[in-house]
CSV table of C-alpha atoms in Angstrom, one decimal:
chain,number,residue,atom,x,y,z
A,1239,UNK,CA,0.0,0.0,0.0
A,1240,UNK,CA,1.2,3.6,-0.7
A,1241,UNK,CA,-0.1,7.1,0.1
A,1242,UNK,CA,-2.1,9.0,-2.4
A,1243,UNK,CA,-3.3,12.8,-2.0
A,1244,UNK,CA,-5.5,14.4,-4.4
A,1245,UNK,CA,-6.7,17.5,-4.3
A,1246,UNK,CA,-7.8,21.8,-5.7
A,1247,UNK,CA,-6.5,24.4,-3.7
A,1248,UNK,CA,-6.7,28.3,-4.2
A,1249,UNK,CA,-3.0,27.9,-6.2
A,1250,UNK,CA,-5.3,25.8,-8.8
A,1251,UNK,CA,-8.9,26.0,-8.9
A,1252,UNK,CA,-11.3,28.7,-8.9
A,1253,UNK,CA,-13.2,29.9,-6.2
A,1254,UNK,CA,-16.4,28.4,-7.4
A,1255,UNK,CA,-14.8,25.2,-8.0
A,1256,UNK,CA,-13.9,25.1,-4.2
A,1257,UNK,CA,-17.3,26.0,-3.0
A,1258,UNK,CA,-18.6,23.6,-5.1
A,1259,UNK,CA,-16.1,21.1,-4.0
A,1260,UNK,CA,-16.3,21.4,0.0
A,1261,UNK,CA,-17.3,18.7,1.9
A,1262,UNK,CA,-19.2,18.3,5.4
A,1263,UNK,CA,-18.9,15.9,7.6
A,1264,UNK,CA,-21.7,13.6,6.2
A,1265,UNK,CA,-20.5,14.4,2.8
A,1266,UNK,CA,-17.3,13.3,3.4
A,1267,UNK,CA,-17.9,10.5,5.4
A,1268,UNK,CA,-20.2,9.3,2.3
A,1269,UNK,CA,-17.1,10.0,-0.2
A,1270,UNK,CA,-14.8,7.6,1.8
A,1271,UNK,CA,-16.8,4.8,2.4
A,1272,UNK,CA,-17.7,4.4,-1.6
A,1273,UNK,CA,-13.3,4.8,-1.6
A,1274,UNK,CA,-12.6,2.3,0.9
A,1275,UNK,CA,-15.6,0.1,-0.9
A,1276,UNK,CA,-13.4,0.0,-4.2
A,1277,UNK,CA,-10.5,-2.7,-4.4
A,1278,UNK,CA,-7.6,0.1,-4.7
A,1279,UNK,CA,-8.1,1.9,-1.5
A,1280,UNK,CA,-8.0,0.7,1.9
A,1281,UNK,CA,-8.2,3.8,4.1
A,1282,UNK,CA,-8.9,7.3,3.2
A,1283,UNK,CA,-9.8,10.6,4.8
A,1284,UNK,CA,-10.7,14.3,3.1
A,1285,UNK,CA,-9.0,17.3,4.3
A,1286,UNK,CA,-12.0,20.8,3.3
A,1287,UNK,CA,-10.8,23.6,4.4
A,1288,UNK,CA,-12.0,27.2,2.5
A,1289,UNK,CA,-9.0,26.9,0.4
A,1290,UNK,CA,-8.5,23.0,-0.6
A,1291,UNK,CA,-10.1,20.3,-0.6
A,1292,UNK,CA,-7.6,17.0,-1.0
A,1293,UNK,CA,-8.7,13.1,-0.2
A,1294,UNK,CA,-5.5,11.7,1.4
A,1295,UNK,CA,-5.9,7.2,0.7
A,1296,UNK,CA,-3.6,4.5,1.0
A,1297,UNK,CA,-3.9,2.5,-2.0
A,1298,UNK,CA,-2.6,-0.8,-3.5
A,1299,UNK,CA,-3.0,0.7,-7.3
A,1300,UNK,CA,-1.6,3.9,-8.1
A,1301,UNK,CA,-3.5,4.7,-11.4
A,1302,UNK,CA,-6.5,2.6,-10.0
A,1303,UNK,CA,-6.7,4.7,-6.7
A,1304,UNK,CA,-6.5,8.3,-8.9
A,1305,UNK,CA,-9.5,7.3,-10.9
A,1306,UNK,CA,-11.3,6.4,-7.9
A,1307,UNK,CA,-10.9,9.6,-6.3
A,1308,UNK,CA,-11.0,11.5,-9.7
A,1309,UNK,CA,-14.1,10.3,-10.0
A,1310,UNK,CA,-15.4,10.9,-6.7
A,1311,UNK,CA,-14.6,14.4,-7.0
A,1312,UNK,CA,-16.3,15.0,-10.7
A,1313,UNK,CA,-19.1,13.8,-8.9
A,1314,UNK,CA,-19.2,15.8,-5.8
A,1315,UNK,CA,-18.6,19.3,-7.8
A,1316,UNK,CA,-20.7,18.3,-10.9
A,1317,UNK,CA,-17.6,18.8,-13.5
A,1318,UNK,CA,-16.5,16.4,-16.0
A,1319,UNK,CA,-12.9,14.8,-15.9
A,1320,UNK,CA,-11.0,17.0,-18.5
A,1321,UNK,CA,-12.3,20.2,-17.1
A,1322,UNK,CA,-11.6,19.2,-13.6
A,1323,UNK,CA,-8.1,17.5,-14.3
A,1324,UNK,CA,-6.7,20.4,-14.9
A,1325,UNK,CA,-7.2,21.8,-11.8
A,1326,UNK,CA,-6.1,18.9,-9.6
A,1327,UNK,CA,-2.9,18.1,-8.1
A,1328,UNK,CA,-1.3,14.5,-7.3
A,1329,UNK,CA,1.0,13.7,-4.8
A,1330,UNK,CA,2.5,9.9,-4.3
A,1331,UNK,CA,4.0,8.3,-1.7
A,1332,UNK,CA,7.3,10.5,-0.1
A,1333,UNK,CA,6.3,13.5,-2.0
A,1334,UNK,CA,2.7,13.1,-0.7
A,1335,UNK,CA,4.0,12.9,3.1
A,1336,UNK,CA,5.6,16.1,2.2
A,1337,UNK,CA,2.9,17.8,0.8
A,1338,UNK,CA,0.8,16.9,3.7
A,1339,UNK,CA,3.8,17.9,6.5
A,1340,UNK,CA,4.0,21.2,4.7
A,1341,UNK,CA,-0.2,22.0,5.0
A,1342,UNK,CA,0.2,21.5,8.9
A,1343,UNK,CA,2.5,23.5,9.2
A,1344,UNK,CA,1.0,26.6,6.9
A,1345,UNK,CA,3.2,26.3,4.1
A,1346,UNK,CA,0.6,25.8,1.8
A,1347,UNK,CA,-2.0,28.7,3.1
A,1348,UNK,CA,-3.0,31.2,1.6
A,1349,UNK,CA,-1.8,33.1,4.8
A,1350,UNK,CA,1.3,31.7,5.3
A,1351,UNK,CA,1.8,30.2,8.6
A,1352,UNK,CA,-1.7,30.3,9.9
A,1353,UNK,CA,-2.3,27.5,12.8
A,1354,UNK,CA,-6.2,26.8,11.9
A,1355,UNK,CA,-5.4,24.0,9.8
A,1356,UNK,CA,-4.1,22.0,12.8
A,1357,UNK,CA,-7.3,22.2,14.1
A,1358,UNK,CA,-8.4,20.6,10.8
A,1359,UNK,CA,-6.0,17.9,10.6
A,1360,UNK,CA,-7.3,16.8,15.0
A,1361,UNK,CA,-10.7,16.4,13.1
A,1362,UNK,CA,-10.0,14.6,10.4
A,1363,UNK,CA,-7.4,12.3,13.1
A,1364,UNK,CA,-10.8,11.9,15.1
A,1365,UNK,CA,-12.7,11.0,11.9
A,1366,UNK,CA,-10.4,7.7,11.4
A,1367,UNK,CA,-10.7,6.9,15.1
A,1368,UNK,CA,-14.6,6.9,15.3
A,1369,UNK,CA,-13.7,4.6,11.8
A,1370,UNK,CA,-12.0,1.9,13.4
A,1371,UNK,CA,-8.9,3.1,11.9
A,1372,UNK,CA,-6.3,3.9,15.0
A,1373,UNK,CA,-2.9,2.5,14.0
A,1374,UNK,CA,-3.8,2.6,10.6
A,1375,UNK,CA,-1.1,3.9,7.9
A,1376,UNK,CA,-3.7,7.2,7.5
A,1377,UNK,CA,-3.4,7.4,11.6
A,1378,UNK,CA,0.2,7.2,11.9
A,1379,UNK,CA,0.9,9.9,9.1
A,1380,UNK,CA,-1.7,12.4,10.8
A,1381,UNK,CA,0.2,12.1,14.4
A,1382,UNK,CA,3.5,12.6,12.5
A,1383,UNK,CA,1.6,15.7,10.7
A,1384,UNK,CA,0.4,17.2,13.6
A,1385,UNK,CA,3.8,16.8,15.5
A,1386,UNK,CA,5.7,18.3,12.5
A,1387,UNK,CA,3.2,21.2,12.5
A,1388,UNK,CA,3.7,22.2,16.9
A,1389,UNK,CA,7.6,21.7,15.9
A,1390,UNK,CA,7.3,24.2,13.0
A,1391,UNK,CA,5.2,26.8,15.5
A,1392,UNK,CA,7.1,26.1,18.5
A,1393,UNK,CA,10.9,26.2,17.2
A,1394,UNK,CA,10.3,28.6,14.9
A,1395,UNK,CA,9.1,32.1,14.3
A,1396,UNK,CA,6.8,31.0,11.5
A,1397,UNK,CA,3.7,33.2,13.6
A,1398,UNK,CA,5.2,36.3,13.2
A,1399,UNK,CA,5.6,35.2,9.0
A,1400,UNK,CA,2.2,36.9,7.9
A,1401,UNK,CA,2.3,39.8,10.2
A,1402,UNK,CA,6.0,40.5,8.9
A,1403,UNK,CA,4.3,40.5,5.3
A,1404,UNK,CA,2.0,43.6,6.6
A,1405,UNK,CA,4.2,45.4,8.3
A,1406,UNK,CA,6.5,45.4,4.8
A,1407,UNK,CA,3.7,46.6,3.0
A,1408,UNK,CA,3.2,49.6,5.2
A,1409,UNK,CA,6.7,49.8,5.1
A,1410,UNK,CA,6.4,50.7,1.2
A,1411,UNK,CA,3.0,52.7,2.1
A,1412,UNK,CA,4.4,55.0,4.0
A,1413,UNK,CA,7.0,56.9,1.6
A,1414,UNK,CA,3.8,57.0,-0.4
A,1415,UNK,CA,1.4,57.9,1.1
A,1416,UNK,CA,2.7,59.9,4.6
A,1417,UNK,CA,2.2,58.9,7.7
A,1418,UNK,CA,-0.5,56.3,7.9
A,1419,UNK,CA,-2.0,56.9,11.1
A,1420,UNK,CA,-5.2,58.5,10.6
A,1421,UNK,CA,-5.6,57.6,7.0
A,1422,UNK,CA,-8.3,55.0,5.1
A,1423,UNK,CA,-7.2,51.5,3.9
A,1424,UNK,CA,-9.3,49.5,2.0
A,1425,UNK,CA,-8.9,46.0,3.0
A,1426,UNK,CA,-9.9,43.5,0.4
A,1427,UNK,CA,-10.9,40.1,1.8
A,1428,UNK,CA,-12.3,38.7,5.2
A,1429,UNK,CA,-10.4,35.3,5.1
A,1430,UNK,CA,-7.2,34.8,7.9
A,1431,UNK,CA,-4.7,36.9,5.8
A,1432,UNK,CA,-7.6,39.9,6.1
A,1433,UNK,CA,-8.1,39.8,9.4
A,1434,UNK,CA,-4.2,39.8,10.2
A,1435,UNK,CA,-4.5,43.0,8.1
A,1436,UNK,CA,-7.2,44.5,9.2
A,1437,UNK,CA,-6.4,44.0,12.4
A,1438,UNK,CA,-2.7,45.6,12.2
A,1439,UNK,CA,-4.0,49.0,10.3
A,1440,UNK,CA,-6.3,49.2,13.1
A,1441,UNK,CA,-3.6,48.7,15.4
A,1442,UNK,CA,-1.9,51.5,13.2
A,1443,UNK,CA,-4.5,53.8,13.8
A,1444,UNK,CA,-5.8,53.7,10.4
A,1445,UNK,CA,-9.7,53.7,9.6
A,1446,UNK,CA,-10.7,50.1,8.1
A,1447,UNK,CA,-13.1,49.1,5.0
A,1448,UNK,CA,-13.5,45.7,4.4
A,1449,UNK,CA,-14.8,44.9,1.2
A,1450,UNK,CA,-15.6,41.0,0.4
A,1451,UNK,CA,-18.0,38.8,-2.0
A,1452,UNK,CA,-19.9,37.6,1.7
A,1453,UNK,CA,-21.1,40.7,3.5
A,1454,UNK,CA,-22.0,38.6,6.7
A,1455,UNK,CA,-18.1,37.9,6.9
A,1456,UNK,CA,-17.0,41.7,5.7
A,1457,UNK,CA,-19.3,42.7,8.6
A,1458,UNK,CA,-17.9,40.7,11.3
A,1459,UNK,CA,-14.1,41.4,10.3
A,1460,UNK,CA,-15.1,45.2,10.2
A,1461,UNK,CA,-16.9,44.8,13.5
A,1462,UNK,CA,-14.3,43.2,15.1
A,1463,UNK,CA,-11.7,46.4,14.4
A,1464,UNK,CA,-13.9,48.9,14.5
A,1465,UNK,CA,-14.2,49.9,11.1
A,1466,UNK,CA,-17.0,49.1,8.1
A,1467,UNK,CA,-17.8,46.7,6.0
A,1468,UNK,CA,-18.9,47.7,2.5
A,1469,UNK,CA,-20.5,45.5,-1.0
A,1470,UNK,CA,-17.9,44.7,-3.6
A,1471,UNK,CA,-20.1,46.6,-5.4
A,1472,UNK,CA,-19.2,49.5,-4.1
A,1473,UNK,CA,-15.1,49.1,-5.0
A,1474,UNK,CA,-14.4,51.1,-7.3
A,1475,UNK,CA,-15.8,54.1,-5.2
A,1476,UNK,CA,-14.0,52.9,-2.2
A,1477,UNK,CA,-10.6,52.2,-3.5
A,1478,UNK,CA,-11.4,56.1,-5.1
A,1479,UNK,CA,-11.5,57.0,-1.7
A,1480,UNK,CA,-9.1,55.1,0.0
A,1481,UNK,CA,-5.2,56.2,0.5
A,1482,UNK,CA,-4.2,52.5,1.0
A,1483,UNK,CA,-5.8,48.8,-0.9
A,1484,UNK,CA,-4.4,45.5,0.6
A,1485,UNK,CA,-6.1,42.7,-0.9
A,1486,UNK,CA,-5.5,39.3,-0.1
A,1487,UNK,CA,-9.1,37.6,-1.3
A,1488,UNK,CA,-7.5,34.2,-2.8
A,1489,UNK,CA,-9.9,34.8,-5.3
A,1490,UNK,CA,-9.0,33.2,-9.5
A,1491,UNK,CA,-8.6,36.2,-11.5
A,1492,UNK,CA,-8.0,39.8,-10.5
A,1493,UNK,CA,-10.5,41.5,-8.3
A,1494,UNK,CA,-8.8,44.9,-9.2
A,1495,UNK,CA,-8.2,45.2,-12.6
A,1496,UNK,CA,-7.0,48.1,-15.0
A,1497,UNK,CA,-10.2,49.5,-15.5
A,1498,UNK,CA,-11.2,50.1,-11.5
A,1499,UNK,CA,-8.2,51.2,-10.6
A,1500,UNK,CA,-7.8,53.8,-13.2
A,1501,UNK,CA,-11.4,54.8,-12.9
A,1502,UNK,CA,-11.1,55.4,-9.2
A,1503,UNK,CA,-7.6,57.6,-10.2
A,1504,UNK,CA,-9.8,59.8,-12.1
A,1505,UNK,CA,-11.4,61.1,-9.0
A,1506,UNK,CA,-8.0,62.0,-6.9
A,1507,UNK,CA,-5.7,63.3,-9.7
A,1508,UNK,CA,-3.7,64.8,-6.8
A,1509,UNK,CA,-3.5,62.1,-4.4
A,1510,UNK,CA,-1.1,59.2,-4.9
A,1511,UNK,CA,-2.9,55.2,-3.9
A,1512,UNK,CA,-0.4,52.8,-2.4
A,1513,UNK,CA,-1.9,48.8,-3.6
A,1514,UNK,CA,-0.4,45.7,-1.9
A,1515,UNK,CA,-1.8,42.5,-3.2
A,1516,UNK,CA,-1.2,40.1,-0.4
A,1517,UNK,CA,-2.9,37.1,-2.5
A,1518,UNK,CA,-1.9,34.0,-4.2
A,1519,UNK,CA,-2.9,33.6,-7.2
A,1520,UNK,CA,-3.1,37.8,-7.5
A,1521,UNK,CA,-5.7,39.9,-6.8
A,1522,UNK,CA,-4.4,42.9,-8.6
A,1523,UNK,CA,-3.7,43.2,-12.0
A,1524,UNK,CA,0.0,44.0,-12.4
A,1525,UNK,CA,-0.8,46.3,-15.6
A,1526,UNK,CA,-1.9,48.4,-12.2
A,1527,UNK,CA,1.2,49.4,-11.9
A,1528,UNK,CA,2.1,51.1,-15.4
A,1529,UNK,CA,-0.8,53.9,-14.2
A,1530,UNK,CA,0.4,57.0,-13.3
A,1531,UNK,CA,-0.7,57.8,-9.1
A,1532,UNK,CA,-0.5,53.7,-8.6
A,1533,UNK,CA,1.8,52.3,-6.5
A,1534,UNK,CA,1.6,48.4,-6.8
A,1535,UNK,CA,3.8,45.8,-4.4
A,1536,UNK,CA,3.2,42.1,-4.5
A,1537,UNK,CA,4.2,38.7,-2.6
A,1538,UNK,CA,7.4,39.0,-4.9
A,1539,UNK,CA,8.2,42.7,-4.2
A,1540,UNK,CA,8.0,42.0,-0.7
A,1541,UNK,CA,8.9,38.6,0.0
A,1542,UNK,CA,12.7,40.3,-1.6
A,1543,UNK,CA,12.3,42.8,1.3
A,1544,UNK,CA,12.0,40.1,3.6
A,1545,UNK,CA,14.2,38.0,2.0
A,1546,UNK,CA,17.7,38.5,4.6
A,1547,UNK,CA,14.9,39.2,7.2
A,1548,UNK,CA,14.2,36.7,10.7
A,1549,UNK,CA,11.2,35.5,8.9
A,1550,UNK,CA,13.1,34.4,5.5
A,1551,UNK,CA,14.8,32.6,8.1
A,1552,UNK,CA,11.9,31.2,9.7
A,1553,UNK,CA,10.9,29.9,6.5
A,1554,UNK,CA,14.2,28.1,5.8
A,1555,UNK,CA,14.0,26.8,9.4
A,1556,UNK,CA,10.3,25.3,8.8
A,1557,UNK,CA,11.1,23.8,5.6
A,1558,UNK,CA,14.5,22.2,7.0
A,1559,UNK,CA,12.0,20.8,9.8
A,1560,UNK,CA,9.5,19.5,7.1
A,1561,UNK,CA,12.2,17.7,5.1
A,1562,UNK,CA,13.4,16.0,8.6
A,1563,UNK,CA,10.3,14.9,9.4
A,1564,UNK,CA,9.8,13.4,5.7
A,1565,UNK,CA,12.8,11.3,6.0
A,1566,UNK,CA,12.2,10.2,9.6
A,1567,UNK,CA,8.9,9.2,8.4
A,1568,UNK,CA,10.3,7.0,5.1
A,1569,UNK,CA,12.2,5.3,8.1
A,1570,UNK,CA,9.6,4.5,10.2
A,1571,UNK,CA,7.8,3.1,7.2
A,1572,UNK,CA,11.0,1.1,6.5
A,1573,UNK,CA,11.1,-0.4,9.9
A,1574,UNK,CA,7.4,-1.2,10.3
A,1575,UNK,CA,7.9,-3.4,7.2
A,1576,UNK,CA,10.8,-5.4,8.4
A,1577,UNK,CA,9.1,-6.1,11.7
A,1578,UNK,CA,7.1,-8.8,10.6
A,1579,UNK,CA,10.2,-10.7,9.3
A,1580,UNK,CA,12.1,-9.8,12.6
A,1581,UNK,CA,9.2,-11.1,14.0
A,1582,UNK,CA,8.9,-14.5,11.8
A,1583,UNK,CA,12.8,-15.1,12.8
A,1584,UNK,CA,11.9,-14.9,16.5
A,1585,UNK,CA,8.8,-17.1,16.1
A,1586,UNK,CA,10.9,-20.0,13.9
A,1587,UNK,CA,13.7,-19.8,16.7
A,1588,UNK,CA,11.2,-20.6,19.2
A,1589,UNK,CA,9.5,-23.4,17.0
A,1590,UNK,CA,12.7,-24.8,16.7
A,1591,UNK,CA,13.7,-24.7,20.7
A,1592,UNK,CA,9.8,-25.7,21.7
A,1593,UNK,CA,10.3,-28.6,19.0
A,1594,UNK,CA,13.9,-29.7,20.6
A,1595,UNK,CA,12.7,-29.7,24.1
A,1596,UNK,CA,9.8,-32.0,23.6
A,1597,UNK,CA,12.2,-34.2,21.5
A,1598,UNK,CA,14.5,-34.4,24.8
A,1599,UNK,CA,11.9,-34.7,27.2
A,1600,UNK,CA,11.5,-37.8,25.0
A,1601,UNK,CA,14.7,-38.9,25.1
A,1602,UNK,CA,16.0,-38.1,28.5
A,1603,UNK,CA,14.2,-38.4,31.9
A,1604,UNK,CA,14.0,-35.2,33.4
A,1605,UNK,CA,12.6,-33.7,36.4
A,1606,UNK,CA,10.7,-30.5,36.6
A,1607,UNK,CA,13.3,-28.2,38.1
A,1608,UNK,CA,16.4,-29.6,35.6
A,1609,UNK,CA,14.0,-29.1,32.3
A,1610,UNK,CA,12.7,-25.9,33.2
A,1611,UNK,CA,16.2,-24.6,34.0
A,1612,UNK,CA,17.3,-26.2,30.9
A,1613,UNK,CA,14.5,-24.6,28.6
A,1614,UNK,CA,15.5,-21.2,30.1
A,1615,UNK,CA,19.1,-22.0,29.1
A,1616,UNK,CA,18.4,-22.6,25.6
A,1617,UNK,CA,16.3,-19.9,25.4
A,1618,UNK,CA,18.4,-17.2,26.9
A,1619,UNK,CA,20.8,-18.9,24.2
A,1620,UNK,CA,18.7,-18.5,21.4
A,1621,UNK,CA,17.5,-14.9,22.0
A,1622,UNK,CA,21.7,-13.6,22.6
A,1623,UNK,CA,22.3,-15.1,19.1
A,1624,UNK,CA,19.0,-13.6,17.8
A,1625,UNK,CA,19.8,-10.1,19.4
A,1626,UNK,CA,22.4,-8.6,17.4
A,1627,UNK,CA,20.7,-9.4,13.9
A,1628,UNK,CA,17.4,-8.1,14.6
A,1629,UNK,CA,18.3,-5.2,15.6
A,1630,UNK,CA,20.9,-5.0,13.3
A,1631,UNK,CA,18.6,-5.6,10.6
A,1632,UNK,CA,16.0,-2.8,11.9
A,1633,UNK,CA,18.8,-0.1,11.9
A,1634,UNK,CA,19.6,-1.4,8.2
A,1635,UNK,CA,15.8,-1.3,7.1
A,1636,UNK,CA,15.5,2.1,8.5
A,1637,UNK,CA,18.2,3.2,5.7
A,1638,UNK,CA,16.8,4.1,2.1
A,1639,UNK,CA,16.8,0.5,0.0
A,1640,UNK,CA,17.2,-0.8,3.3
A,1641,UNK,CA,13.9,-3.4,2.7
A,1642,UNK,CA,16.7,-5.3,0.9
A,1643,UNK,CA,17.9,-6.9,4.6
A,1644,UNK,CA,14.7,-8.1,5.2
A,1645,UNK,CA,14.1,-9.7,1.9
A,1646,UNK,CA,17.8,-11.2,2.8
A,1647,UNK,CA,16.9,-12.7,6.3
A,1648,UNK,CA,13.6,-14.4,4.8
A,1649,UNK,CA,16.1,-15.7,2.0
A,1650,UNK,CA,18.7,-17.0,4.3
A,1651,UNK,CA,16.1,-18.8,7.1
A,1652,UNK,CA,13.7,-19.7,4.7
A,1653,UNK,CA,10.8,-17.6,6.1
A,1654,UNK,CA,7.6,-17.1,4.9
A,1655,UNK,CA,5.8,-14.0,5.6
A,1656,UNK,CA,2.4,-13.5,4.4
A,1657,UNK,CA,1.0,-10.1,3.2
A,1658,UNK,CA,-1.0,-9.7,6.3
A,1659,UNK,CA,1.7,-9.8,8.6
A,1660,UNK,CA,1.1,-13.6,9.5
A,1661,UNK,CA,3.7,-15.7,10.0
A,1662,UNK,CA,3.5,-19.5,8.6
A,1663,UNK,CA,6.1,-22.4,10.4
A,1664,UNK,CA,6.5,-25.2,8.7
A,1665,UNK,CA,4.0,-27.8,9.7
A,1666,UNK,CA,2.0,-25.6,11.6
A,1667,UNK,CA,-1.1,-22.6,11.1
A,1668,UNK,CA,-0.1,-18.9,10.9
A,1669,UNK,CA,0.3,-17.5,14.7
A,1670,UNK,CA,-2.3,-15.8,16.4
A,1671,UNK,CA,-2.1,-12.0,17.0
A,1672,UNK,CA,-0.9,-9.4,15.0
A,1673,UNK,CA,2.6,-8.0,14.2
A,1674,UNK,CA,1.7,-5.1,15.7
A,1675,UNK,CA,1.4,-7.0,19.1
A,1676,UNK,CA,5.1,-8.6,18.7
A,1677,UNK,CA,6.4,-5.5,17.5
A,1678,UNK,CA,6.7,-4.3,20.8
A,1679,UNK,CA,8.5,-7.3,22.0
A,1680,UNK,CA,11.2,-7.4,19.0
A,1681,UNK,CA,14.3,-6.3,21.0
């Protein structure tokens, strides 16, 4: 089995297509049992968020296992296959642990470094336990996302990433436009990134418009910093009015193109406008720039201002973590899949000492206290011999290509592993229990 992510996210679909693509609870608890009810995936949970939607599955068929989820996501947003496939990404195995590692820790946002999405990843952890699915592959890689996301929060200064990104855009503002306290920014958006805006003007003492597509959530970010919330019908008049835009909507296409921008110029020949366009893809047409009065800085323009900064640190720091993490993961993979051979060595050797002390007892007239000591003696025996090459071979397994020493100690004791984990003697049926319960024994 390998994992499989497929998913849209603000960096490829449309708005719309998102909308139409988010799941609830029932829906996705729906979409995974028809996934788990196909022969190519075995466990699989969905990830909506207001910015992606991706169905993480462990899956015995690669191209199998796309189509099933491909599928299942034509259906639930009502788009055929070509005009969907373009808009969806595929991660496998490795590069889908990293993809995930990177989410929880806000890599992927659309406000980079938010912490919300942990709080995602706990449901979706909760989802596979009220499954049935604890200690499952999908369980395992959750805990190790959630850890790699505190790490990335806690040893870093990945926080402080978007508010560095606002504080450089005033930065630029102010040699603009004057001293900002005291004058009107236009805030464009009411998503994470907004509020971390609108909430530092404020802060600034600047007077706050929030301008969105939902005017319930325009209200409540405007509310919340005591400024107002306005119809994205009303833009062009407001960004006419406004000395500073920062939009960060997340929205496909440009919210502010040419043709506002200049028409709100006309009204304020005299007064210079200072845009930043916080989002990803861009809000703001970059044509903006070339009008005269427009003052245009994007992600680009100021991610180079931050680039020798504590936060371009930050950033290196997280994604050092994240690649870490990815490797230590691969390992843990590696050693889970040698344990049932370490497991089947143990089991033979004590098949093969059970089977020689019933053929003595046999033989030789023992009593009680001489045959138990000994059984422990050949025993103690067996498991010094057995020490040093299973854990050697663990170590080993937990190096890339390292499944290689497994398949070499099956080769060289003639053991047979089935794919389940159960381990077949000769002469006898497959052990009780599961690897999982001799793991933990394995020295």
């Amino acid at each position: 089995m390998a994992l499989m992510v497929v998913g849209l996210s603000h960096r490829t679909a449309s708005l719309g297509v998102l909308e139409r693509a988010s799941f609830d609870a029932a829906a996705a608890e729906e979409v995974v049992e028809q996934l788990t009810a196909s022969p190519h995936v075995d466990e699989a949970f969905v990830l909506s968020t207001c910015n992606r939607v991706e169905l993480y599955c462990d899956v015995s068929r690669f191209h199998g296992g796309v189509a099933d989820v491909g599928d299942a996501l034509c259906r639930r947003i009502g788009l055929g296959a070509d005009e969907l496939g373009e808009q969806l990404y595929v991660h496998y195995e490795d590069a889908g642990v990293e993809h995930l590692f990177r989410v929880a820790c806000g890599l992927d946002s659309m406000a980079v470094g938010e912490s919300q999405i942990i709080g995602q990843l706990r449901g979706a952890l909760r989802g596979l336990h009220e499954r049935g699915l604890a200690g499952g592959t999908l369980d395992r890689l959750l805990q190790n996302a959630l850890r790699v996301g505190k790490r990335a929060h806690s040893e870093t200064g990945l926080d402080a990433a978007g508010a560095s990104l606002v504080d450089a855009a005033m930065a630029r503002a102010t040699p603009v436009v004057g001293e900002l306290a005291g004058r009107r920014a236009l805030v464009v958006g009411a998503g994470a990134m907004s509020a971390l805006v609108a909430t530092t003007l404020a802060r600034a003492g600047l007077d706050v418009i929030v301008a969105n597509r939902t005017p319930d959530r325009a209200q409540r970010l405007a509310s919340a910093v005591g400024g107002r919330a306005v119809a994205l019908d009303d833009l062009r008049a407001e960004v006419a009015a406004a000395d500073l835009v920062v939009s960060c909507t997340g929205a496909v296409g440009h919210v502010l193109d040419v043709a506002i921008v200049a028409s709100a110029l006309l009204d304020r020949p005299e007064r210079p406008l200072f845009l930043a366009d916080l989002a990803l893809p861009r809000d703001v047409d970059p044509d903006v720039a070339t009008l005269p009065g427009a003052h245009l800085v994007d992600l680009e323009g100021l991610g180079r201002d931050l680039a020798n900064s504590a936060v371009a640190d930050d950033l290196r720091s997280v994604r050092t973590i994240v690649a870490e993490e990815v490797a230590a993961h691969a390992a843990s993979l590696r050693a889970a899949d040698v344990a049932p051979t370490v497991v089947a060595l143990r089991a033979q050797a004590r098949h093969v000492v059970e089977a020689e002390m019933r053929r003595l007892a046999s033989r030789v007239d023992l009593d009680e206290s001489t045959r138990s000591e000994v059984d422990r003696t050949v025993h103690r025996i067996v498991e010094k011999l057995l020490h040093t090459p299973t854990v050697r071979v663990k170590e080993l397994a937990e190096a890339p290509g390292g499944v290689g020493y497994a398949a070499a100690l099956r080769a060289l004791f003639d053991l047979e592993v089935g794919t389940s984990g159960a381990v077949t003697l000769p002469g006898d049926a497959p052990l009780s229990g599961t690897v999982a319960d001799a793991v933990g024994r394995v020295s």
